[in-house]
Short mmCIF file of C-alpha atoms in Angstrom, two decimals:
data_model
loop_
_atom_site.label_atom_id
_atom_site.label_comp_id
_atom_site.label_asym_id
_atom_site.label_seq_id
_atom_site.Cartn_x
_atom_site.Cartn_y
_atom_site.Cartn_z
CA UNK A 1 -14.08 -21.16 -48.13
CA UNK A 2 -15.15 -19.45 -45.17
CA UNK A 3 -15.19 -15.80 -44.99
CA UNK A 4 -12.77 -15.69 -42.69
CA UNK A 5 -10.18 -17.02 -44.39
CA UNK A 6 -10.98 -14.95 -47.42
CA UNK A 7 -7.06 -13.36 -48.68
CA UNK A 8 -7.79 -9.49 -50.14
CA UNK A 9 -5.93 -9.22 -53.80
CA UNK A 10 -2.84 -7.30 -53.89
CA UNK A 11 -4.57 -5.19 -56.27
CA UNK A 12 -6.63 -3.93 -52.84
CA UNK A 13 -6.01 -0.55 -51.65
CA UNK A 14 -7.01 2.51 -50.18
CA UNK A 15 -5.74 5.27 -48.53
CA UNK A 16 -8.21 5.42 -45.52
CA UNK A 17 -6.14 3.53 -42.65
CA UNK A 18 -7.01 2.51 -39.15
CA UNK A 19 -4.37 1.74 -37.07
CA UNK A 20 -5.14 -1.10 -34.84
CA UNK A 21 -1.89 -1.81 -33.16
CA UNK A 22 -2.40 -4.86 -30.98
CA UNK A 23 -5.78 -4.35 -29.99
CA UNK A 24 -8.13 -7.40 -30.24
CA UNK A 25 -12.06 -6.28 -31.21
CA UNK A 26 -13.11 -6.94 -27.63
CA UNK A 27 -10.96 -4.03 -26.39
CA UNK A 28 -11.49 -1.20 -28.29
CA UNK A 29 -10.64 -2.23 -31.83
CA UNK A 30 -13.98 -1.81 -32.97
CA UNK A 31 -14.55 1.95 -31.19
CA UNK A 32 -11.70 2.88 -33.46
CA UNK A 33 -13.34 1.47 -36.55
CA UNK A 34 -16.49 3.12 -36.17
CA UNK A 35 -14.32 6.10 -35.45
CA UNK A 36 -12.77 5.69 -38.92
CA UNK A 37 -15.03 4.72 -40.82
CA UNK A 38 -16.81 7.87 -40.17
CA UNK A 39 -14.80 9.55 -42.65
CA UNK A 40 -15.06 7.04 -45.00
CA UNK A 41 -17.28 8.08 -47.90
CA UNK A 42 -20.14 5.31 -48.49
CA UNK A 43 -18.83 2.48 -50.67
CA UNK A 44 -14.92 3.28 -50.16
CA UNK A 45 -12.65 0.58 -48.25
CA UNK A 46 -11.15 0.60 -44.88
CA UNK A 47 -8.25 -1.42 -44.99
CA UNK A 48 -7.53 -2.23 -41.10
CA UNK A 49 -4.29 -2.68 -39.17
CA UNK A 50 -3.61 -5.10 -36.22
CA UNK A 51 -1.20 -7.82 -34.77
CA UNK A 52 -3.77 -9.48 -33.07
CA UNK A 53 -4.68 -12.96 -34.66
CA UNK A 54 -8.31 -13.31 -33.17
CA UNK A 55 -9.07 -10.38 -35.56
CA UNK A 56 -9.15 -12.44 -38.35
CA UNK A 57 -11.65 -14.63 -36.50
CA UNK A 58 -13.69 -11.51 -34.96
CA UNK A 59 -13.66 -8.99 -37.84
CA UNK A 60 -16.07 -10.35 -40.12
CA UNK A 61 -18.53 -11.17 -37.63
CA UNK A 62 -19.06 -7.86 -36.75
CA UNK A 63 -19.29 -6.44 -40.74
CA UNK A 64 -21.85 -9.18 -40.94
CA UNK A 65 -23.85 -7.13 -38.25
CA UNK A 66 -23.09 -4.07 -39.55
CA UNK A 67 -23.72 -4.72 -43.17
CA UNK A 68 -20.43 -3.54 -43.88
CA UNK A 69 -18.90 -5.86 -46.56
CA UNK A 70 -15.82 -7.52 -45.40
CA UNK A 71 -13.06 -8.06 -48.56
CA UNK A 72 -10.94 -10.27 -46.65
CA UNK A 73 -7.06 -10.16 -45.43
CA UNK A 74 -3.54 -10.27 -46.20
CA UNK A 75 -0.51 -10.48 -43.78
CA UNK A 76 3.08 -8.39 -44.20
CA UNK A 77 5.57 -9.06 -41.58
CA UNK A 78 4.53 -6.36 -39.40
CA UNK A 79 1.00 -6.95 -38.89
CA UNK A 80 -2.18 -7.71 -40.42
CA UNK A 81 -4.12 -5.84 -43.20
CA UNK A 82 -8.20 -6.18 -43.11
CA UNK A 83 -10.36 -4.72 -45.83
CA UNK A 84 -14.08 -3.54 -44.98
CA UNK A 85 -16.35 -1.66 -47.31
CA UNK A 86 -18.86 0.73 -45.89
CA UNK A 87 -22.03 -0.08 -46.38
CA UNK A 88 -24.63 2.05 -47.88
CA UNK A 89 -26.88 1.45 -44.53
CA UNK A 90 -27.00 4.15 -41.77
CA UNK A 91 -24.06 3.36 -39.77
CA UNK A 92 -25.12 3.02 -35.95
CA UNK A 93 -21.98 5.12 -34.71
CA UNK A 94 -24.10 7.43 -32.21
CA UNK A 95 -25.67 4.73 -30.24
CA UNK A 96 -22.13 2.51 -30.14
CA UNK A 97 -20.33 5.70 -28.86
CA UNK A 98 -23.17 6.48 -26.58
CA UNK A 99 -23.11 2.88 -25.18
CA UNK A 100 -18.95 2.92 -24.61
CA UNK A 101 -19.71 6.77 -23.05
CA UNK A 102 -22.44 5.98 -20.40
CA UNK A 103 -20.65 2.73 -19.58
CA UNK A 104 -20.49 1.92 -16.19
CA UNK A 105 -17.30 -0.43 -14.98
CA UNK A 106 -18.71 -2.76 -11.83
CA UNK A 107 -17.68 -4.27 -8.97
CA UNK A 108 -18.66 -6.01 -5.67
CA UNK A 109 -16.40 -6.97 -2.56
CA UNK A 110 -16.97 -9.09 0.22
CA UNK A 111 -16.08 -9.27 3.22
CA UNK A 112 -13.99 -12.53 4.11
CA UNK A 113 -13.58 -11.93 7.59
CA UNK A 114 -11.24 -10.68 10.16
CA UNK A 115 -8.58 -8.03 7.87
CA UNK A 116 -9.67 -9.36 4.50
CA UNK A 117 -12.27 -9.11 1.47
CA UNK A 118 -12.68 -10.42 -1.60
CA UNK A 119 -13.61 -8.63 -4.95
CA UNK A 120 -15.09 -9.74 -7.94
CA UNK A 121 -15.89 -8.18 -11.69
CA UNK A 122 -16.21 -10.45 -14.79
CA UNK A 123 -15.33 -13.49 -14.57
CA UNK A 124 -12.23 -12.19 -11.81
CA UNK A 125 -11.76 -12.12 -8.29
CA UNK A 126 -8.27 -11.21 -5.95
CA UNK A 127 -8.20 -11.43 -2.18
CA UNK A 128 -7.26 -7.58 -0.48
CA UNK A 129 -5.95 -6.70 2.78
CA UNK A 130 -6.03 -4.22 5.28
CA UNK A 131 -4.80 -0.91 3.52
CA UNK A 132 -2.75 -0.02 6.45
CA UNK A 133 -0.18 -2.78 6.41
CA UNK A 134 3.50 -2.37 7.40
CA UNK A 135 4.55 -5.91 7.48
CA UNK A 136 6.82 -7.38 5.24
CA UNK A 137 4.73 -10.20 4.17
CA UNK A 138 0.64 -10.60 4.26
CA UNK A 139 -2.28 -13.05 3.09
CA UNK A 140 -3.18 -10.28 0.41
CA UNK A 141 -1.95 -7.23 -0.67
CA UNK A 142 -3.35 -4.38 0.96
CA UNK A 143 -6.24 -1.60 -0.87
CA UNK A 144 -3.24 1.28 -1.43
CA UNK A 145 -1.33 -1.58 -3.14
CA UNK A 146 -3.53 -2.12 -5.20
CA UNK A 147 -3.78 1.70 -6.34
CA UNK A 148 -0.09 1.87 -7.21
CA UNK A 149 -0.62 -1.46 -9.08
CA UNK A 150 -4.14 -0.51 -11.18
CA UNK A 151 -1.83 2.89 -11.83
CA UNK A 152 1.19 1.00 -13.43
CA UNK A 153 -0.94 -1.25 -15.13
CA UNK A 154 -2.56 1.57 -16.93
CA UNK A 155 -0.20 3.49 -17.71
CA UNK A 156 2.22 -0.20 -18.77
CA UNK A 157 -0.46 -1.07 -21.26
CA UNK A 158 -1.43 2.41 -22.91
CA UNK A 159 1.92 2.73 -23.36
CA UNK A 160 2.39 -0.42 -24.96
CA UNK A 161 -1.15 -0.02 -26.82
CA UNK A 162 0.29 3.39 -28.47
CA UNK A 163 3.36 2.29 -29.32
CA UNK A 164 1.81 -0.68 -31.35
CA UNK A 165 -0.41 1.87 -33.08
CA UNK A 166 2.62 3.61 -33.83
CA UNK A 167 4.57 0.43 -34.95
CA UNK A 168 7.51 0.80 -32.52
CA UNK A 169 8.50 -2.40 -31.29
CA UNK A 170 8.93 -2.43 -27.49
CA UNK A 171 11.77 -5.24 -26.14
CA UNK A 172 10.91 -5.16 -21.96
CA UNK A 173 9.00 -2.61 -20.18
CA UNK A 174 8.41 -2.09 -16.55
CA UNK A 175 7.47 0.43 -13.94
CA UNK A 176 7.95 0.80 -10.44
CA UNK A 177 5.88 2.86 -8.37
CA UNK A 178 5.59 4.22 -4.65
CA UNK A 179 3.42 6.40 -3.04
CA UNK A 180 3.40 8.28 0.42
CA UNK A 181 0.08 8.52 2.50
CA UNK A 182 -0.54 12.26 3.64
CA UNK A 183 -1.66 11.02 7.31
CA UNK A 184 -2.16 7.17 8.06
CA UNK A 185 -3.63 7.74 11.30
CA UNK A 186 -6.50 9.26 9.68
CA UNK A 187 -7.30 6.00 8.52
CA UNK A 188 -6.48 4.46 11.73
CA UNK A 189 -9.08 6.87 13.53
CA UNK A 190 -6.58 8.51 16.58
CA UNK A 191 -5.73 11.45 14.48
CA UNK A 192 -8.01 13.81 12.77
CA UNK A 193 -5.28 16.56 10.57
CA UNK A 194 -4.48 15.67 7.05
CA UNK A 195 -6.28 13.16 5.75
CA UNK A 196 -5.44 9.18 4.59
CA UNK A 197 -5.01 9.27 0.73
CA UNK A 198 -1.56 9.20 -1.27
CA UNK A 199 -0.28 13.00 -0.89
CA UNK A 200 2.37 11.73 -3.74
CA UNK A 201 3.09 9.20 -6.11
CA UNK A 202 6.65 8.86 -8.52
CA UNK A 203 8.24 6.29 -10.01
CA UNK A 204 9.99 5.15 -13.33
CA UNK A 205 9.10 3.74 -16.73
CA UNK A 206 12.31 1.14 -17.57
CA UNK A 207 11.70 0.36 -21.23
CA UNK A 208 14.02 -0.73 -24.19
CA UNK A 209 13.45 -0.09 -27.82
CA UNK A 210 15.10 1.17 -30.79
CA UNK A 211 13.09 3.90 -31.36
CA UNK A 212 14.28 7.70 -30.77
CA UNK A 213 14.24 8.73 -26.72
CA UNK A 214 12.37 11.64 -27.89
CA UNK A 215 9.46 9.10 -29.85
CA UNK A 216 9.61 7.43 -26.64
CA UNK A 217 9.92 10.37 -24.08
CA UNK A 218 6.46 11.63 -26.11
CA UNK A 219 5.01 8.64 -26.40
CA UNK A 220 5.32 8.54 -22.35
CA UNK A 221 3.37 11.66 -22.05
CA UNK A 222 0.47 10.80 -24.14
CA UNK A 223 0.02 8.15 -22.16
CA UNK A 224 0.08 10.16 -18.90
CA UNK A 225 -2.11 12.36 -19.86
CA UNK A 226 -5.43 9.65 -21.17
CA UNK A 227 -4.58 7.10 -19.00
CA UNK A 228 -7.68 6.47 -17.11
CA UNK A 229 -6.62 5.83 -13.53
CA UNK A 230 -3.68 8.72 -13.79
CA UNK A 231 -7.16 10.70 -14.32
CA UNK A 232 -9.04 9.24 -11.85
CA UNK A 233 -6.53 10.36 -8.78
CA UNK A 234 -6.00 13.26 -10.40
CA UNK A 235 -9.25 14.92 -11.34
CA UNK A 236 -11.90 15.74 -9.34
CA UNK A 237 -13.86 12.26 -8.96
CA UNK A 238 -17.41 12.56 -7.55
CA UNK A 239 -17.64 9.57 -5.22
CA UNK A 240 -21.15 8.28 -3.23
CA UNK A 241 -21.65 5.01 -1.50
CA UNK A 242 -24.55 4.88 0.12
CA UNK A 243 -25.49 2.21 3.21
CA UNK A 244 -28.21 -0.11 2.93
CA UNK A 245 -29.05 -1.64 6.42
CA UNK A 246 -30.44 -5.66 5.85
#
């Protein structure tokens, strides 16, 4: 049988839980089991939680590299229950934290010609347009588009992420956004008062579930207040590009 497909008995359990929600171990799953198993003494069972299948597949890879004994699965209708054991070896928690702390997210763009570049990161790339773009329709959407859509994305999918940690089922969700540029003419170089970035940004989070409006209403704020790119225009964000003549 292969390990993966190893069922835990029903006789399996333990009262140190990490809840999972619909993360797969590629995206932040295994942050949060380091996290937990931290306070797991050595020897003791983490029983993990997640809807995503590809754990099954994933999960005891990864104990295999950790030397953290992996006791197998069982499904209930809500999600999926995985069983680790700690191993007695020194857990390498510091340097995996470390490593997700000091990482550094990358792109590069180039420049397609006339009002249009190109970016790429991963294995992605999207066409953008001029950010100062009043017309109706356009090859690409424009840089300032792309803000308001990075911003609903993040705060769509941490809300999502926490309500599936929370087990609250969510039937549609969606957000619309707009923004209003302090001065576009900054941009466009014939004024110099102001300056060219959003001065505002609203909008509305549409969602049906039956959970409480108040589970939801908090649920909303928590995700406000970590979402990354909510952060990122809202904090002081220390930006340097250099220029490197070739």
């Amino acid at each position: 049988m292969r390990e993966e497909d190893l069922i835990a008995p029903d006789s399996l359990q333990t009262p140190h839980i990490c809840e999972g929600g619909n993360l797969d171990c590629g995206s932040g799953l295994l942050l949060l089991i380091r996290k937990s198993m931290e306070q797991v003494p050595d020897g003791e069972v983490l029983e993990i939680r997640s809807t995503e299948i590809s754990v099954k597949e994933d999960l005891p890879a990864w104990c295999r590299m950790t030397k953290n004994p992996y006791l197998g699965w069982r499904s209930v209708p809500e999600f999926n229950r995985y069983f680790v054991q700690r191993g007695e070896d020194e857990q390498d928690t510091d340097i995996a934290f470390k490593q997700a702390r000091d990482y550094r997210w990358q792109t590069r763009i180039h420049w397609d010609g006339g009002l249009q570049v190109k970016v790429f990161c991963r294995n992605h790339s999207w066409s953008v347009g001029q950010p100062a773009s009043f017309d109706v329709r356009d090859a690409a959407p424009s840089a300032v588009e792309y803000v308001l859509g990075a911003l609903g994305s993040c705060l769509a999918m941490g809300f999502q992420i926490r309500a599936s940690q929370q087990k609250i089922e969510i039937d549609e969700l969606e957000i619309s956004l707009s923004g209003q540029i302090d001065n576009i003419f900054v941009f466009l170089g014939t004024e110099k008062e102001g300056h060219s970035g959003f001065k505002e940004i609203s909008g509305t989070l549409y969602v049906s579930s039956d959970a409480d409006d108040e589970v939801l209403e908090k649920l909303w704020q928590e995700t406000l207040t970590a979402s990354p790119v909510t952060n990122t225009l809202t904090q002081d964000t220390s930006i340097s590009v250099d220029i490197r003549i070739i």
